[in-house]
Coordinates of C-alpha atoms in Angstrom, one line a residue:
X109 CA -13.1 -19.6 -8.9
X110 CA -15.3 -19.1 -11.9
X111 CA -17.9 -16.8 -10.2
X112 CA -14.8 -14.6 -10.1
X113 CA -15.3 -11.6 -12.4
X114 CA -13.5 -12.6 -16.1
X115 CA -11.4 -9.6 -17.3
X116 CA -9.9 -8.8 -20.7
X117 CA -7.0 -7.0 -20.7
X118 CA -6.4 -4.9 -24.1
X119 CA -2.6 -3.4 -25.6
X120 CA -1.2 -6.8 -23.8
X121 CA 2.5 -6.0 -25.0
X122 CA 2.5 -2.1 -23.3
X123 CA 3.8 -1.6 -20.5
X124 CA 0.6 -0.7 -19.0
X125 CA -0.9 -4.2 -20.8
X126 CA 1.5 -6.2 -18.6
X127 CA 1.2 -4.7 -15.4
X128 CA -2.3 -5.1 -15.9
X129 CA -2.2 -8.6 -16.4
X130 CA 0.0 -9.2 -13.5
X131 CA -2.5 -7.5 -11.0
X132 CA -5.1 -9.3 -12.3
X133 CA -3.9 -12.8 -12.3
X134 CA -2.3 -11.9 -8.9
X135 CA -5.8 -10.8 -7.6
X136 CA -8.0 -13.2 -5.3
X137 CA -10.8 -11.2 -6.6
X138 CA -11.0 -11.5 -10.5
X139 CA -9.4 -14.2 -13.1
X140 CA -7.8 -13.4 -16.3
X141 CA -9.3 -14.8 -19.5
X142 CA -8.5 -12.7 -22.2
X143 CA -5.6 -10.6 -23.3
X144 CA -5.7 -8.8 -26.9
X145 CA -3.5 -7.4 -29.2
X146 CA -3.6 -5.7 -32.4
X147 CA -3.3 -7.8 -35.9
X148 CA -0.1 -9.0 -36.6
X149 CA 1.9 -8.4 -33.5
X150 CA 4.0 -11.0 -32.6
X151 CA 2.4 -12.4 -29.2
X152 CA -0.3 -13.4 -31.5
X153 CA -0.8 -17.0 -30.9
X154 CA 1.2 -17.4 -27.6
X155 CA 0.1 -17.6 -23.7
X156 CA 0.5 -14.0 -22.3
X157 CA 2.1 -15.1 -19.9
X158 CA 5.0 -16.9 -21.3
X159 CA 5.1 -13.9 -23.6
X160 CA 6.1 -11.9 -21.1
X161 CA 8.9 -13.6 -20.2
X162 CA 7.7 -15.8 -17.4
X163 CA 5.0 -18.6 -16.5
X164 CA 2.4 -19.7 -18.4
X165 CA -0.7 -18.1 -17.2
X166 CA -3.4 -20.2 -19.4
X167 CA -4.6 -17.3 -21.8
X168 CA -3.7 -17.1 -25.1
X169 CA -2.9 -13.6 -26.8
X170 CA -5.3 -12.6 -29.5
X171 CA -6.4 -10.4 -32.1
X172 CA -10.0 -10.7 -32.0
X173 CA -11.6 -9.3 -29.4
X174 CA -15.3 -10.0 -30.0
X175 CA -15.6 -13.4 -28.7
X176 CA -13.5 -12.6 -25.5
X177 CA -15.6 -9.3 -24.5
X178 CA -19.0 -11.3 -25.2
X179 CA -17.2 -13.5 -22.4
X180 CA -16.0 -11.2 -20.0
X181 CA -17.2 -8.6 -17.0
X182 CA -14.9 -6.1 -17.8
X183 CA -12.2 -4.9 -20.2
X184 CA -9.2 -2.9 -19.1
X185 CA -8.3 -0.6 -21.7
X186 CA -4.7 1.5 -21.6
X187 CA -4.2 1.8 -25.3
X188 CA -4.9 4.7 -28.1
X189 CA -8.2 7.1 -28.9
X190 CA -8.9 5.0 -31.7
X191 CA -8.9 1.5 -30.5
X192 CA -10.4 2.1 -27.1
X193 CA -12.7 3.7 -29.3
X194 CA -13.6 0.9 -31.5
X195 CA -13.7 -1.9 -28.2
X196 CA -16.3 0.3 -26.8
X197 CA -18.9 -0.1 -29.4
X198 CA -18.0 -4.6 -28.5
X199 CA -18.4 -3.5 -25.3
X200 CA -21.5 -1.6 -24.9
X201 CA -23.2 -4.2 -27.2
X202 CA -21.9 -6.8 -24.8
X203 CA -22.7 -4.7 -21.8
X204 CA -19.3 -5.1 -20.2
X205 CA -17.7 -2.7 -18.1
X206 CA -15.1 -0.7 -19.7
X207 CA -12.3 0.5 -17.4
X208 CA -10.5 3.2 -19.7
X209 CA -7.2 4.7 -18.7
X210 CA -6.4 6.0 -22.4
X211 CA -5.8 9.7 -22.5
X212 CA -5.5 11.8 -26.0
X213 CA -9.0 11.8 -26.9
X214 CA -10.8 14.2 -29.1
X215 CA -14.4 15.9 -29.0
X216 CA -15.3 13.0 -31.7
X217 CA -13.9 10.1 -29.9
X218 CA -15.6 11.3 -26.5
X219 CA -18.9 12.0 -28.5
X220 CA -18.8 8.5 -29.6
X221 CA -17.8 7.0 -25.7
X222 CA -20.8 9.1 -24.9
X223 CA -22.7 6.9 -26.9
X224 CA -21.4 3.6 -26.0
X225 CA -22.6 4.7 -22.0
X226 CA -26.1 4.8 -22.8
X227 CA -25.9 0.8 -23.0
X228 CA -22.8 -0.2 -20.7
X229 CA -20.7 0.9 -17.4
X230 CA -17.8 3.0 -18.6
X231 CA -15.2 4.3 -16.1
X232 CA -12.7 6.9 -17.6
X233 CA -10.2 8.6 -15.7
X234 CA -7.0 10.4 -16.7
X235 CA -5.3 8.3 -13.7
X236 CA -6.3 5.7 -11.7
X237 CA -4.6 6.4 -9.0
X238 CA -6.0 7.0 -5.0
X239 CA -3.2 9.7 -4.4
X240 CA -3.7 11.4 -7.9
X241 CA -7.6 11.0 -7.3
X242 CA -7.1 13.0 -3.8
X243 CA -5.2 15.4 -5.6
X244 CA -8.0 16.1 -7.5
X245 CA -10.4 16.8 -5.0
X246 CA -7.7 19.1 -3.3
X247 CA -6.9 21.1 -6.3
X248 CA -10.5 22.0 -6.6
X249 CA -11.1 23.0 -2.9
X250 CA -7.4 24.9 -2.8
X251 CA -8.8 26.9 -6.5
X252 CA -12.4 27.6 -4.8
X253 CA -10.5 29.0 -1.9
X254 CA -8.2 31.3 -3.8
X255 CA -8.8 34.1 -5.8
X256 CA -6.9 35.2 -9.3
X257 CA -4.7 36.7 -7.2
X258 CA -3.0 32.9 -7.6
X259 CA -1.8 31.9 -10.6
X260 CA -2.4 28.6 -11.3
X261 CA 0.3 26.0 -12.8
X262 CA 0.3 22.4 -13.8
X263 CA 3.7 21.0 -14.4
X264 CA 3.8 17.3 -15.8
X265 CA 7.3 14.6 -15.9
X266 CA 6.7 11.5 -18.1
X267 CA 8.5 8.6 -19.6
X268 CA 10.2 9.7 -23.2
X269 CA 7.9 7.3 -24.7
X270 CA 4.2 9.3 -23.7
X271 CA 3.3 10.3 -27.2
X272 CA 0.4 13.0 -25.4
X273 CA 0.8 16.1 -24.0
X274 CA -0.4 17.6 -21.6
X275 CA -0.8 14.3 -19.5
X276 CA -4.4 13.2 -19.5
X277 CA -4.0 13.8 -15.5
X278 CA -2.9 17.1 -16.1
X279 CA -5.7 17.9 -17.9
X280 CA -7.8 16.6 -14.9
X281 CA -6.0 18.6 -12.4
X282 CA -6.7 21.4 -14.8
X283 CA -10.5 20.8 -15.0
X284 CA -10.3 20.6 -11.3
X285 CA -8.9 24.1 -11.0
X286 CA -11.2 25.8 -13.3
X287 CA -14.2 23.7 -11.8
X288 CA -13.1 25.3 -8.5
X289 CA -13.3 28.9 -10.1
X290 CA -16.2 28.7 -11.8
X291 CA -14.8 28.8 -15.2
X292 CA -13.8 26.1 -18.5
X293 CA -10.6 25.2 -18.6
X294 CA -10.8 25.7 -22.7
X295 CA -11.6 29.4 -21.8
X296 CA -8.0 30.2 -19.5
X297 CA -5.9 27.2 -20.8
X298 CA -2.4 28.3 -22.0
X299 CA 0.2 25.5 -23.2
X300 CA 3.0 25.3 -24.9
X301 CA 4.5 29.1 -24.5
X302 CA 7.5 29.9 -26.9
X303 CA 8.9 33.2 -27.5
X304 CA 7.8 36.5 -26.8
X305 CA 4.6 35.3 -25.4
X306 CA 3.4 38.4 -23.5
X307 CA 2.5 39.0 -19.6
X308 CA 0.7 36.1 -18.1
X309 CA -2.9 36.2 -18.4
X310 CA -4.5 37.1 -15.0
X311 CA -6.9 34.0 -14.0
X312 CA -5.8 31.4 -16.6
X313 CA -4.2 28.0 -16.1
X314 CA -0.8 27.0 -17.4
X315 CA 0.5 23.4 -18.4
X316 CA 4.1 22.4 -18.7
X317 CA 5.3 19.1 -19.5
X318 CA 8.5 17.3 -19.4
X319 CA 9.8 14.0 -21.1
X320 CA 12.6 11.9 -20.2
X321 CA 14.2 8.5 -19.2
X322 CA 11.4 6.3 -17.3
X323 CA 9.4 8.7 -15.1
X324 CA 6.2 7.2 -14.4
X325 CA 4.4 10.0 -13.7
X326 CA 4.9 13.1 -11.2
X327 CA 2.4 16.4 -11.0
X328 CA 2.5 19.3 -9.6
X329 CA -0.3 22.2 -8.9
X330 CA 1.1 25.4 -8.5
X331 CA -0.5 28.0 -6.9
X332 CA 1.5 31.6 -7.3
X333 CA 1.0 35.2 -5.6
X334 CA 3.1 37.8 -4.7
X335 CA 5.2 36.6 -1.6
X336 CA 3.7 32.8 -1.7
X337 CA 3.2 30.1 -3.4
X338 CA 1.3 26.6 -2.7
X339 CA 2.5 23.6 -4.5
X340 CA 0.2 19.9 -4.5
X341 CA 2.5 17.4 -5.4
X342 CA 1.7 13.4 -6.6
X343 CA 4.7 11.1 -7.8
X344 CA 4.1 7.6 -8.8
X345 CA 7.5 5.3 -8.6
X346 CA 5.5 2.1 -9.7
X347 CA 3.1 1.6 -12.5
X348 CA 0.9 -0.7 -9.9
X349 CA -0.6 1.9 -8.5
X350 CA -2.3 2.6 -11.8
X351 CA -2.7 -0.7 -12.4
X352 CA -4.8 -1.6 -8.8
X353 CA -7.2 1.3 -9.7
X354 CA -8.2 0.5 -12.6
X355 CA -9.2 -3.3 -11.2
X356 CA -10.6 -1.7 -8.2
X357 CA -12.8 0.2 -10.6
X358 CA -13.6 -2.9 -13.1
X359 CA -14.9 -4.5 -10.3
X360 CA -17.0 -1.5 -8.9
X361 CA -18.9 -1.3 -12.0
X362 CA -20.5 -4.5 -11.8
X363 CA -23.7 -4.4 -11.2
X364 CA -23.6 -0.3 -12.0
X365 CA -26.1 1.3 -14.0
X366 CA -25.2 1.9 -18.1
X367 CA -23.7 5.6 -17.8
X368 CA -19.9 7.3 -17.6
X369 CA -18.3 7.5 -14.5
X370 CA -14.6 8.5 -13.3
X371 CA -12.7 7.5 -10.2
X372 CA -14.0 9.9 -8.1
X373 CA -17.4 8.0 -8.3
X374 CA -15.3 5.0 -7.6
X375 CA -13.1 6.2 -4.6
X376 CA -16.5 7.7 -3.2
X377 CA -15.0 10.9 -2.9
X378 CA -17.4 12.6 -5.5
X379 CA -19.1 15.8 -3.2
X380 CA -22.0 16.3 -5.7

């Protein structure tokens, strides 16, 4: 039981946090021995899993994270820019893969993940899951095929409690597309339209997003000419999904080589 792979699970109290640490102390394949929250919450202190409202799982929420990573294989990070942020600098000294499923970054944050690769395993990935992962790899091949003749759309549906927009997987759907024409998605992105916005520009990519009630998470690729229209579609019903990728990968990137990687690299689906 204890050459099992030790995992740390970070934002314990999200909703991501718990299904995370239900997968992972359900898994025959890796133990739970860390779960962290930030200073001051009130799990602080108690066993995570009597936290949550159920048995006693033997780990003990806490706010330092140091001596857990320097302890651990991996770290499973669903939390904020900032604080996954700050856990990879622990973990790249450590040398621990980081499994990140935190969207909203910036050009600064990434810069500084960048860095924290050159000494540990990081896999980042808007989703984490297979299906969405697929979808991926489709929307790419469908944009390569199809000329700007087809508008391209990216509709999003989340929870009301997503504080991002577009979706982090919306944004990799988009990269997807433009990677498929030959083109950044910075250059033909259009969000947010409101008001007399004009014709649609010929060859960009539009994201919509939608918020309500508990929607995990559904996305569509829309592909639009004259007469037709093509439409990839991914819904997830059950946050597990999300939750089984991101151990899948935690556990791939043992023994992996210091350097970013996504879950294309993890699925085996990357063409390159």
């Amino acid at each position: 039981m204890s050459e099992l792979p030790g995992i740390v699970i970070t934002g314990a109290s999200g909703r991501m946090g718990q299904m995370l640490i239900r997968t992972v102390s359900d898994s025959p394949r890796a133990r739970l021995i860390g779960a962290v929250e930030r200073p001051g919450h009130g799990w602080i202190g108690q066993d995570v899993g009597a936290a949550m409202g159920g048995a006693e799982l033997g780990v003990t929420v806490s706010d330092d994270p140091l001596e857990l990573v320097a302890g651990a294989h991996a770290v499973i990070d669903f939390t904020a820019p900032d604080a996954t942020v700050e856990m990879a600098t622990l973990t790249a000294q450590a040398r621990v893969v980081h499994v990140i499923g935190t969207t909203g970054f910036d050009d600064s944050h990434l810069k500084k993940l960048e860095a924290a690769a050159r000494h540990a395993v990081i896999v980042r990935a808007g989703n984490m899951s297979l299906g969405v992962n697929l979808l991926t790899q489709l929307t790419k091949k469908v944009a390569q095929a199809l000329d700007e003749d087809f508008d391209i759309e990216i509709v999003e549906a989340h929870h009301n409690q997503k504080v991002d927009a577009p979706s982090g997987t919306a944004l990799m759907l988009g990269e997807a597309a433009a990677d498929g024409r030959g083109v950044l998605l910075d250059h033909v992105t259009d969000r947010a339209r409101d008001g007399i916005t004009g014709k649609r520009e010929r060859g960009h990519i539009g994201f919509s997003a939608i918020r309500g009630g508990d929607i995990v998470g559904e996305h569509d690729v829309i592909f639009a000419a004259a007469g037709e229209r093509i439409v990839l579609r991914h819904i997830a019903t059950d946050r597990a999904v999300f939750a089984r990728g991101a151990l899948k990968a935690a556990l791939w990137g043992q023994g992996r080589k210091p350097g970013q990687y996504d879950m294309i690299d993890v699925l085996g689906l990357n063409d390159n």
